[in-house]
Coordinates of C-alpha atoms and ligand atoms in Angstrom, one line a residue:
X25 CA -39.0 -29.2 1.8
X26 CA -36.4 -29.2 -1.2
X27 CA -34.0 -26.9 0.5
X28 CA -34.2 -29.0 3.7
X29 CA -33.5 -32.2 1.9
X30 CA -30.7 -30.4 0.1
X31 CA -29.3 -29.7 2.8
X32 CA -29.0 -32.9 4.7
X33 CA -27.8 -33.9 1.6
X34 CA -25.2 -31.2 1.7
X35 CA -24.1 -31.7 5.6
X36 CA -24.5 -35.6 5.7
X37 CA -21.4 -35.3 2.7
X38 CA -17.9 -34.8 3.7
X39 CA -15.7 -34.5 0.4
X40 CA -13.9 -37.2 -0.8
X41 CA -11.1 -34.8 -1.4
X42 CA -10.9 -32.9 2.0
X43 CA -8.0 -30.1 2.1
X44 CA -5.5 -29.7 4.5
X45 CA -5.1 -27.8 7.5
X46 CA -2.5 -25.6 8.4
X47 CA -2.3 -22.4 10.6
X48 CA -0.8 -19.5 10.0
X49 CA 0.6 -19.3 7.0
X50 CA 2.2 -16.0 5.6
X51 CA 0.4 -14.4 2.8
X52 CA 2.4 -11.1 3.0
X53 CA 4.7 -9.7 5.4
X54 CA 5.4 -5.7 4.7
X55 CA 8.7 -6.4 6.3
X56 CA 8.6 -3.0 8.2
X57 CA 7.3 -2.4 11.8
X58 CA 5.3 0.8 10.3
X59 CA 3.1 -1.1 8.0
X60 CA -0.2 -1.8 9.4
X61 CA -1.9 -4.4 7.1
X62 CA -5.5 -6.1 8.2
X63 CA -8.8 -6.4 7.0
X64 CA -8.0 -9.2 5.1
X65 CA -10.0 -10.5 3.0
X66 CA -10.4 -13.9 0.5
X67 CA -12.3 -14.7 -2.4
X68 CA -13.1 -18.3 -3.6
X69 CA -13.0 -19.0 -7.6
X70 CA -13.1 -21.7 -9.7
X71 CA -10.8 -24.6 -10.4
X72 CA -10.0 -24.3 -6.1
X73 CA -8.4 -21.3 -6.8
X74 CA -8.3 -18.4 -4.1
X75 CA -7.6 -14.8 -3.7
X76 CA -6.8 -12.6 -1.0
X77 CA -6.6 -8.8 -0.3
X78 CA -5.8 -6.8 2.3
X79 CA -5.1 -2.4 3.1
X80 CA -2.3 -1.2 4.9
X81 CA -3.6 1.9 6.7
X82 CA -0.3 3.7 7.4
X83 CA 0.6 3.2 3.7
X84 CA 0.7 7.4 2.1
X85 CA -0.7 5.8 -1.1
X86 CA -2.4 2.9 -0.4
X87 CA -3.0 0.5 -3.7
X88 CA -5.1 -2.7 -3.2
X89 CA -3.0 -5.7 -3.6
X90 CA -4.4 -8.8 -4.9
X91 CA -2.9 -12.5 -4.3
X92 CA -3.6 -15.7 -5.8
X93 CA -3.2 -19.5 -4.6
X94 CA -3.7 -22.4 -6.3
X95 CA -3.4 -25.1 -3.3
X96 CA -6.0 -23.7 -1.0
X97 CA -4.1 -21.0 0.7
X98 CA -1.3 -22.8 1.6
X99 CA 1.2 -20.4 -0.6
X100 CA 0.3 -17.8 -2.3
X101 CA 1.8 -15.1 -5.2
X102 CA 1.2 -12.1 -6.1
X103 CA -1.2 -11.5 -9.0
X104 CA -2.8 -8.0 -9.1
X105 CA -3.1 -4.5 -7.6
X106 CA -6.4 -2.0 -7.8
X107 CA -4.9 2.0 -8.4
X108 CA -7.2 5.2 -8.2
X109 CA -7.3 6.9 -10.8
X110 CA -7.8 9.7 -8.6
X111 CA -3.8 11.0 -7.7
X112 CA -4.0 11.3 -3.5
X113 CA -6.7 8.3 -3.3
X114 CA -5.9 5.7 -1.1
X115 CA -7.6 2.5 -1.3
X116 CA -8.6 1.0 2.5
X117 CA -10.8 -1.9 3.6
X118 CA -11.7 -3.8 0.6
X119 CA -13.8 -6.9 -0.3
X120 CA -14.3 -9.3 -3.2
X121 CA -17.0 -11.3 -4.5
X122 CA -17.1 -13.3 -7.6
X123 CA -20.2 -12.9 -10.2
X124 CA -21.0 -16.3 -12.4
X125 CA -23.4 -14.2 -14.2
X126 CA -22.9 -11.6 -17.2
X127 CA -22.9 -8.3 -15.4
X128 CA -22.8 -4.7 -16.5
X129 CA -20.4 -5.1 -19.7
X130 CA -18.8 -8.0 -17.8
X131 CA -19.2 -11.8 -19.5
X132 CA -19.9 -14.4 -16.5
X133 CA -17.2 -14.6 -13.9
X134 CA -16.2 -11.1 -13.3
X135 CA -14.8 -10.2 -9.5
X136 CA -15.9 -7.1 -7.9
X137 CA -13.8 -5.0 -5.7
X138 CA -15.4 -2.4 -3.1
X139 CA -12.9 -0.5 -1.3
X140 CA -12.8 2.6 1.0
X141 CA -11.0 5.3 -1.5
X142 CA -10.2 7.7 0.9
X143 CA -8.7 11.5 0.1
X144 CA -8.1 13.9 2.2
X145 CA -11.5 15.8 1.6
X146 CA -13.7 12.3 1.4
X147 CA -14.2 9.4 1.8
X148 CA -15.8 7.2 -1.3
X149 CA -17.4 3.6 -2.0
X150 CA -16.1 2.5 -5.0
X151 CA -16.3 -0.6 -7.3
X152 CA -13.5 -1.8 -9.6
X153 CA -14.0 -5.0 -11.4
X154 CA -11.4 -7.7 -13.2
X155 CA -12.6 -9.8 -15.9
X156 CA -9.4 -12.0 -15.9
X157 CA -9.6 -13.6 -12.0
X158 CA -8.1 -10.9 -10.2
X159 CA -5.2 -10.1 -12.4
X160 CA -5.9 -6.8 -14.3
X161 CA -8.5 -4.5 -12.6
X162 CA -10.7 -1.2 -13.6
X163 CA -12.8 1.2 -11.6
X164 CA -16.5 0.8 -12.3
X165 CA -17.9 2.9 -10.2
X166 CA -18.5 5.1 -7.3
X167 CA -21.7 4.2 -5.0
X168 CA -21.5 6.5 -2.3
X169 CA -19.2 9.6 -0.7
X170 CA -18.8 11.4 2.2
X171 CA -16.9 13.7 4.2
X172 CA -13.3 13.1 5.1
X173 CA -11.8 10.3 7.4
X174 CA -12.9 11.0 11.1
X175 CA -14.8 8.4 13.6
X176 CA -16.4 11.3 15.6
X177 CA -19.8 12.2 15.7
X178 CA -21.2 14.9 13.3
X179 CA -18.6 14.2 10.8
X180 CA -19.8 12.6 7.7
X181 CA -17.6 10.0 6.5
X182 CA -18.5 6.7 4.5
X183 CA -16.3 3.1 5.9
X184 CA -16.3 -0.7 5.5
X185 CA -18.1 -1.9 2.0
X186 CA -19.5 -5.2 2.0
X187 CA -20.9 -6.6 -1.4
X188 CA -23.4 -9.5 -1.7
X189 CA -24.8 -10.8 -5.5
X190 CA -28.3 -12.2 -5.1
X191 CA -30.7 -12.8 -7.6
X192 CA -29.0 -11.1 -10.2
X193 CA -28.4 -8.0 -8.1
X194 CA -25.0 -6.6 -6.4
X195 CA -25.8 -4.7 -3.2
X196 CA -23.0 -3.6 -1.1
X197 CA -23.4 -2.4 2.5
X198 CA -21.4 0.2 4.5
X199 CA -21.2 2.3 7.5
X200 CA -22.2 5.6 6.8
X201 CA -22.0 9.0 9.1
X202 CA -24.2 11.1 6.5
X203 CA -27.0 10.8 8.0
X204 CA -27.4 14.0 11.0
X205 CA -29.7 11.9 13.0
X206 CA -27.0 9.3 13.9
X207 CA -23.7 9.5 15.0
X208 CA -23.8 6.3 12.3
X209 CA -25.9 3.7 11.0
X210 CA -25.5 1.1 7.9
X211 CA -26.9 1.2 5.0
X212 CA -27.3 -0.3 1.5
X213 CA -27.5 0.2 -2.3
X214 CA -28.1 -2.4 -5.0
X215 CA -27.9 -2.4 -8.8
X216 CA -29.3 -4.6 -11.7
X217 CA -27.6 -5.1 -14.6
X218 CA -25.2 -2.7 -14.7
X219 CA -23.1 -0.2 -12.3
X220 CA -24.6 3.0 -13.7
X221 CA -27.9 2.3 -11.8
X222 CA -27.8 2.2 -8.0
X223 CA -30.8 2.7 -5.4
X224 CA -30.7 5.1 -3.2
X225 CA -29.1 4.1 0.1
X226 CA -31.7 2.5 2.2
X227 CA -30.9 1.7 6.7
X228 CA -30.1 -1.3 7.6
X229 CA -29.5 -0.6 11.6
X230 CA -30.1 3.0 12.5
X231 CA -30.9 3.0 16.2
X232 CA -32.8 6.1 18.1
X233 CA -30.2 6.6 20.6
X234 CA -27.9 9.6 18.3
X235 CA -24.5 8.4 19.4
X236 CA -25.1 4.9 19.1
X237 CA -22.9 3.4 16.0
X238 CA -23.6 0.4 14.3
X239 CA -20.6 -0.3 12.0
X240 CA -18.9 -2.8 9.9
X241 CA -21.6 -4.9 8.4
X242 CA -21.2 -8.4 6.7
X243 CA -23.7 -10.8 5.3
X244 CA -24.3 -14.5 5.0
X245 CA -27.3 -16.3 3.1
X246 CA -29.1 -19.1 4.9
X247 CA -30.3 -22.4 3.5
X248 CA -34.0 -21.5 5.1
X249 CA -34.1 -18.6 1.7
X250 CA -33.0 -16.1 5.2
X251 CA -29.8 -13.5 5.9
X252 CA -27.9 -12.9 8.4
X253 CA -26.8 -9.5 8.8
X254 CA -23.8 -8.8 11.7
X255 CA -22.3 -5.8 12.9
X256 CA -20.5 -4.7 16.0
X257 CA -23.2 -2.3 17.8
X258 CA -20.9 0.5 19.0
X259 CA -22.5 2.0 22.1
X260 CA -21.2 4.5 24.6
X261 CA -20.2 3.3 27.8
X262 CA -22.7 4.4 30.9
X263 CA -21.5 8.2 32.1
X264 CA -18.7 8.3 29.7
X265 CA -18.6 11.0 26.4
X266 CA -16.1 9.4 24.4
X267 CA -15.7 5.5 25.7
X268 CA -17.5 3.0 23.4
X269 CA -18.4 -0.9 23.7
X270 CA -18.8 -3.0 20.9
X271 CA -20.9 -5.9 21.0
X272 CA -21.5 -8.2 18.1
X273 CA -25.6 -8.0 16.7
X274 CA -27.4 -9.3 14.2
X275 CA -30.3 -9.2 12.3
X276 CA -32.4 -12.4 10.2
X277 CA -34.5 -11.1 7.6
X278 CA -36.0 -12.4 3.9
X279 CA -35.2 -10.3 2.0
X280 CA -31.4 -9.1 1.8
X281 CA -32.5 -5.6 1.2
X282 CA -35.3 -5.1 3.6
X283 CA -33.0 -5.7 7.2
X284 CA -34.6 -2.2 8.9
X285 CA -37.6 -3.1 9.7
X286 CA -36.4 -6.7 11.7
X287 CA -34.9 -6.8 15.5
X288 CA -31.4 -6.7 16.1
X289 CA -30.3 -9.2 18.6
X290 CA -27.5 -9.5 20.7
X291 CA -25.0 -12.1 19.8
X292 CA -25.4 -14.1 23.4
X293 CA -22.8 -16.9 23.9
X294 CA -23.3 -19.8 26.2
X295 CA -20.1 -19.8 28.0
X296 CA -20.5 -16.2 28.9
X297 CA -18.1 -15.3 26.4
X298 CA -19.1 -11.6 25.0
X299 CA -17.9 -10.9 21.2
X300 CA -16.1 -8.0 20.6
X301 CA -15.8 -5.4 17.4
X302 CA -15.4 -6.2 13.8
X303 CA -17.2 -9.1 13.6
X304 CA -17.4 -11.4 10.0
X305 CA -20.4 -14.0 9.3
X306 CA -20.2 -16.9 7.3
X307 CA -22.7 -20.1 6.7
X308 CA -21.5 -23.4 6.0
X309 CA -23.4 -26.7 4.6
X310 CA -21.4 -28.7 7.1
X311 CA -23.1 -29.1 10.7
X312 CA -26.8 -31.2 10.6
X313 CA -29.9 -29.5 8.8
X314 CA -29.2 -26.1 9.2
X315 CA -25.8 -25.9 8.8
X316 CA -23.7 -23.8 11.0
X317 CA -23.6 -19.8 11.4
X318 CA -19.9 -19.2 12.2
X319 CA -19.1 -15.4 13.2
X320 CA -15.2 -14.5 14.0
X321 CA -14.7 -11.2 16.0
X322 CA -11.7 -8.7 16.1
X323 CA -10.5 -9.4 19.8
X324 CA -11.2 -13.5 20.3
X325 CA -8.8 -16.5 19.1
X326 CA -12.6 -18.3 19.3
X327 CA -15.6 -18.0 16.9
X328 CA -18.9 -18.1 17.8
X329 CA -21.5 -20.9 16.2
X330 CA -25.1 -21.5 15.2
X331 CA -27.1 -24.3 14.0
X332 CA -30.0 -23.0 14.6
X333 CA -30.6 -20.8 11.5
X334 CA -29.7 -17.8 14.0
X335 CA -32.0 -18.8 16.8
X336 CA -31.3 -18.9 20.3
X337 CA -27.6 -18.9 21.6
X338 CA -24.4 -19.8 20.3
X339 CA -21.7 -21.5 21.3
X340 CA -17.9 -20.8 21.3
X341 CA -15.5 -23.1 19.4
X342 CA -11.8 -22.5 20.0
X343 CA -9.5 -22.0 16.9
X344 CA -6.2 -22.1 15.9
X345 CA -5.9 -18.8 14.2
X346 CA -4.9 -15.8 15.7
X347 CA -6.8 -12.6 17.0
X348 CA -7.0 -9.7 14.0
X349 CA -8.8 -6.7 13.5
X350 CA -11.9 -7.9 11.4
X351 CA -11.2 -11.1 11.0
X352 CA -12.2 -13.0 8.3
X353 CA -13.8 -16.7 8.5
X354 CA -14.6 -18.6 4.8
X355 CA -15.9 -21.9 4.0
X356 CA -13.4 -23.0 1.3
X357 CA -16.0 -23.8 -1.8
X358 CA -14.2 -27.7 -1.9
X359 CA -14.2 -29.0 1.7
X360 CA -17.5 -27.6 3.9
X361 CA -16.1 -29.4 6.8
X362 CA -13.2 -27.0 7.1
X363 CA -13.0 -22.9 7.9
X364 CA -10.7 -20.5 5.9
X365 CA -9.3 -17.6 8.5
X366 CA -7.8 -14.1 7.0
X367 CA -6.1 -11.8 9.3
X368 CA -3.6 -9.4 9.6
X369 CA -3.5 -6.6 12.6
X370 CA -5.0 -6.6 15.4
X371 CA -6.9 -3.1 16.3
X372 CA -4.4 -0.8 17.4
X373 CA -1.8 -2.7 17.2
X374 CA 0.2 -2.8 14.3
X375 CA 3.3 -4.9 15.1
X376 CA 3.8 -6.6 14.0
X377 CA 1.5 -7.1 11.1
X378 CA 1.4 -9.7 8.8
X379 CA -1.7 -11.0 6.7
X380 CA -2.0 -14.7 7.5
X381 CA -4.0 -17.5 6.6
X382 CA -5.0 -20.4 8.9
X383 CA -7.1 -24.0 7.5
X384 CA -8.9 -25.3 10.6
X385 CA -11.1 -29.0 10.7
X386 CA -14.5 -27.5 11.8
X387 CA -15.7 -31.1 12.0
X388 CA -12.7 -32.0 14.0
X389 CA -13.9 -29.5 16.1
X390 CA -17.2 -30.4 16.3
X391 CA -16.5 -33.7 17.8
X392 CA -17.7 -35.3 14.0
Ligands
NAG15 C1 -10.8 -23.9 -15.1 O1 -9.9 -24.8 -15.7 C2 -10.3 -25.2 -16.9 C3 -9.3 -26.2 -17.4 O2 -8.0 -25.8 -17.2 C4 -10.3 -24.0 -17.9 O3 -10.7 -24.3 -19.2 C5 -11.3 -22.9 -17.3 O4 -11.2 -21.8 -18.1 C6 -10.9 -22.6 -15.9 N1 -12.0 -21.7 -15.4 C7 -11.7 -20.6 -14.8 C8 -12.8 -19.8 -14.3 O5 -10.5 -20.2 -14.6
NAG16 C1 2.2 9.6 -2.4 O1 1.2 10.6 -2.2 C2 1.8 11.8 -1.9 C3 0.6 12.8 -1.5 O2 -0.5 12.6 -2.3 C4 2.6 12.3 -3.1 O3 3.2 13.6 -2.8 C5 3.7 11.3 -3.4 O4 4.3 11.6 -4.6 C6 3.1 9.9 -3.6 N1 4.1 8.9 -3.6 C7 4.2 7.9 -4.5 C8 5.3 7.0 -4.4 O5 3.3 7.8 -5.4
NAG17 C1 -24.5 -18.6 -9.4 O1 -24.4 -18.8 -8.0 C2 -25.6 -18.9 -7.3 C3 -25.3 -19.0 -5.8 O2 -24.3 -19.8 -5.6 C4 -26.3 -20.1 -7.8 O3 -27.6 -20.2 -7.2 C5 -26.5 -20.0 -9.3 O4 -27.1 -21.2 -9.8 C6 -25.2 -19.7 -10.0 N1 -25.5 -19.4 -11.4 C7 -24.8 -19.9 -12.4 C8 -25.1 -19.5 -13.8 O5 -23.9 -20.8 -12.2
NAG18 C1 -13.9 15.5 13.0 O1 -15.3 15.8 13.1 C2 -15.7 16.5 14.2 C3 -17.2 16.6 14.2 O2 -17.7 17.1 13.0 C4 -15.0 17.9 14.1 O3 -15.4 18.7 15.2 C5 -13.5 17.7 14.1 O4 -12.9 19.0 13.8 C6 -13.2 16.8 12.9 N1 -11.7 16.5 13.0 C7 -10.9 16.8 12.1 C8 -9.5 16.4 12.3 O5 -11.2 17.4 11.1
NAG19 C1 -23.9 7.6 36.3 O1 -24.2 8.9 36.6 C2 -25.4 9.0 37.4 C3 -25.8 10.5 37.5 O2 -24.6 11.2 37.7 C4 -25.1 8.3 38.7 O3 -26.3 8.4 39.5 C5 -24.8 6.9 38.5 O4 -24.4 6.3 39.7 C6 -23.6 6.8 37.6 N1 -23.4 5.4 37.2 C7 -22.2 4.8 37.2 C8 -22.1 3.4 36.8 O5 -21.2 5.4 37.5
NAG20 C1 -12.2 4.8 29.0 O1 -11.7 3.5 29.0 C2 -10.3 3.5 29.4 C3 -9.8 2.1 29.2 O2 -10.7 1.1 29.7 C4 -10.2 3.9 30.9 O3 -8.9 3.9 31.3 C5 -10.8 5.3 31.0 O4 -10.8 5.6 32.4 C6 -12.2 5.3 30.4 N1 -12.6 6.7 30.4 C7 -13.9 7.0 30.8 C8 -14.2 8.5 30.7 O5 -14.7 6.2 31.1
NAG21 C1 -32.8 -26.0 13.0 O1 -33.3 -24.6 13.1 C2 -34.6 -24.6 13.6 C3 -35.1 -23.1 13.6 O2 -34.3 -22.4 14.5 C4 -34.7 -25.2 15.0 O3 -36.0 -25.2 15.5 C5 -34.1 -26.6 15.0 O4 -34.1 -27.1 16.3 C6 -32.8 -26.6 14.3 N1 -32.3 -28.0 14.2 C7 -31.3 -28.5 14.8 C8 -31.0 -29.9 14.5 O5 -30.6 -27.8 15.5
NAG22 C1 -1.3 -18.8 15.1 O1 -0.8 -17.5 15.5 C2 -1.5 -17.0 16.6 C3 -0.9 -15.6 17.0 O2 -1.1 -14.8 15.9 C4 -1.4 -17.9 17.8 O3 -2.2 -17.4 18.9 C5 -1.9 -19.3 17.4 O4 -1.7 -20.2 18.5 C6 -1.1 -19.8 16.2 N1 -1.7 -21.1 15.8 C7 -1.0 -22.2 15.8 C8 -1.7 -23.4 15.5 O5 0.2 -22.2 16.1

């Protein structure tokens, strides 16, 4: 009853300050047709100040750069860069979150870093942590490894961290190959307290069918105390060994940690429209009593939307950000009524590659 009264409160509100839009603004540009820079990624902080991140896949010894702007993404600077320790370790695919508590030997606002640290005997989850806003960074800890780099069945690599803090907990979810009973599935581990003490991994999706591949988790907390878990459900084509389809899927559960046991659906859009690869989930206040679920995928312009807490089918809403290999979508934390877009790449196709940023008027959009 609070929470639903909360949030009508919460959508009913548009900001007396809204932000501007703008599309396509250049975060980085490698300036070379050989970089491949995607999986972009931002980070809200206080005082309206965000961060972004991105890999670049082709790099020989990829570093993790982080940059910083203080007008909501309109320019940006750079502020930091996450090393390995490890010489030969490149860092790939990486994600921030920001922790208002005290955590581990970290006072209350750390950010967490989980990349892909990647060798060329395995591959490795890792944490690295900065307790100045993204400007100086350390490794914390490594949750999980596996076998070297290779998408092909029967190897055993690890891919794609996602990290979530709830209720005093950091869990972070990847794709992981380790497992001989599927080609891949996802899992998760959480900690309390500190990053010395991590679960075992536990499934999130591991489906019966061996090469199925569920990969490239992310998560979003819903104002009905639920999450929404989506992944692109890799599945091989109908009489082919080697051709794969990757429709976006999801699963609602209570508990952020307990997603096995609960269906997976299939992400069905009303126009017909059929989500591709990559996808990235995101909740916003804005939207009537339930908000609105938005999910980006790699191969659409278009994202798809819920306000039905995940029920039933979505709808598309055209954008005015470009396609990109896992694309991001945000809610900027001072404006609900507007969507934050991170991309660089798209899959495959690496020029040319820039990491942009686009502001779009989701209530605009909305017809509100
Ligand atoms: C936000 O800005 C205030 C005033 O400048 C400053 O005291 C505070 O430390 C800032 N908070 C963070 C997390 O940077
Ligand atoms: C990059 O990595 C390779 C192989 O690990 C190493 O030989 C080379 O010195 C590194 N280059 C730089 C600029 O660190
Ligand atoms: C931290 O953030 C969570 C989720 O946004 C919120 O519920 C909690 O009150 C915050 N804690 C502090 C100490 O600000
Ligand atoms: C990738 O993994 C497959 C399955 O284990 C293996 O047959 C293949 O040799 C590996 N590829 C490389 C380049 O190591
Ligand atoms: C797939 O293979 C089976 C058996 O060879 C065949 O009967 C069927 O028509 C094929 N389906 C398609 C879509 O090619
Ligand atoms: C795989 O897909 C490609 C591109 O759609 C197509 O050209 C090729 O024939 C397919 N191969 C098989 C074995 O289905
Ligand atoms: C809110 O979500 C519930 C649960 O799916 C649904 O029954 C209801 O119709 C939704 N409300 C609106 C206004 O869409
Ligand atoms: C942003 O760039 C993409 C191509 O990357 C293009 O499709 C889109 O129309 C651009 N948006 C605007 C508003 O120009």
């Amino acid at each position: 009853m609070l929470l639903s009264f909360l949030a009508v409160l919460a959508s009913s509100c548009v900001r007396a300050d809204p932000i501007d839009t703008f599309a396509n603004v250049t975060v980085y540009d490698p300036g070379t047709a050989s970089a491949d820079v995607n999986y972009a990624r931002t980070l809200n902080l206080p005082n309206n100040t965000v961060l972004a991140t991105w890999s670049d896949f082709n790099e020989a010894n990829a570093t993790i750069p982080i940059y910083r702007s203080t007008n909501n993404g309109f320019s940006w600077y750079p502020l930091g860069i996450a090393t390995s320790d490890d010489p030969g370790r490149r860092l790939l695919q990486p994600h921030l979150i920001y922790v208002n508590e005290t955590f581990g030997e970290y006072d209350t606002g750390a950010v967490l870093l989980a990349v892909n640290a990647v060798d060329s005997k395995s591959t490795n989850i890792e944490i690295y942590a900065s307790g100045d806003n993204g400007e100086s960074w350390a490794f914390v800890s490594r949750v999980a490894s596996g076998g070297p780099a290779n998408t092909t069945n029967g190897a055993t690599p690890v891919w794609e961290p996602f990290l979530l803090y709830h209720d005093h907990k950091v869990t972070v979810y990847y794709s992981d190959q380790r497992d001989a009973q599927h080609g891949q599935k996802l899992s998760h581990q959480t900690t309390q307290d500190d990053f010395d003490s991590w679960g075992s991994a536990i499934d999130d999706a591991a489906f019966q069918t061996y090469t199925d591949r569920p990969g490239m988790p992310t998560v979003a907390k819903l104002p009905n105390g639920q999450f929404i878990i989506t992944f692109e459900y890799a599945q091989l084509l109908k009489n082919s060994s080697s051709n794969y389809t990757y429709p976006v899927y999801y699963k609602l559960a209570t508990s952020p940690e307990n997603f096995a046991s609960e269906p997976a659906h299939k992400l069905v859009v009303d126009s017909g429209a059929k989500p591709n690869a990559g996808p990235y989930v995101t909740w916003t206040s804005y939207g009537g009593v339930n908000g609105t679920i938005v999910v980006s995928d790699s191969d659409s312009n278009p994202v798809y939307i819920n306000q039905a807490l995940g029920q039933g089918t979505w709808k598309e809403l055209k954008t005015t950000a470009g396609r990109a290999y896992s694309r991001e979508v945000q809610v900027p934390d001072n404006d609900n009524t507007k969507l934050r877009f991170a991309g660089g790449a798209e899959f495959e196709q690496e020029t040319p590659s820039q990491i942009l940023v686009t502001i779009m008027d989701l209530a605009k959009a909305l017809g509100g």
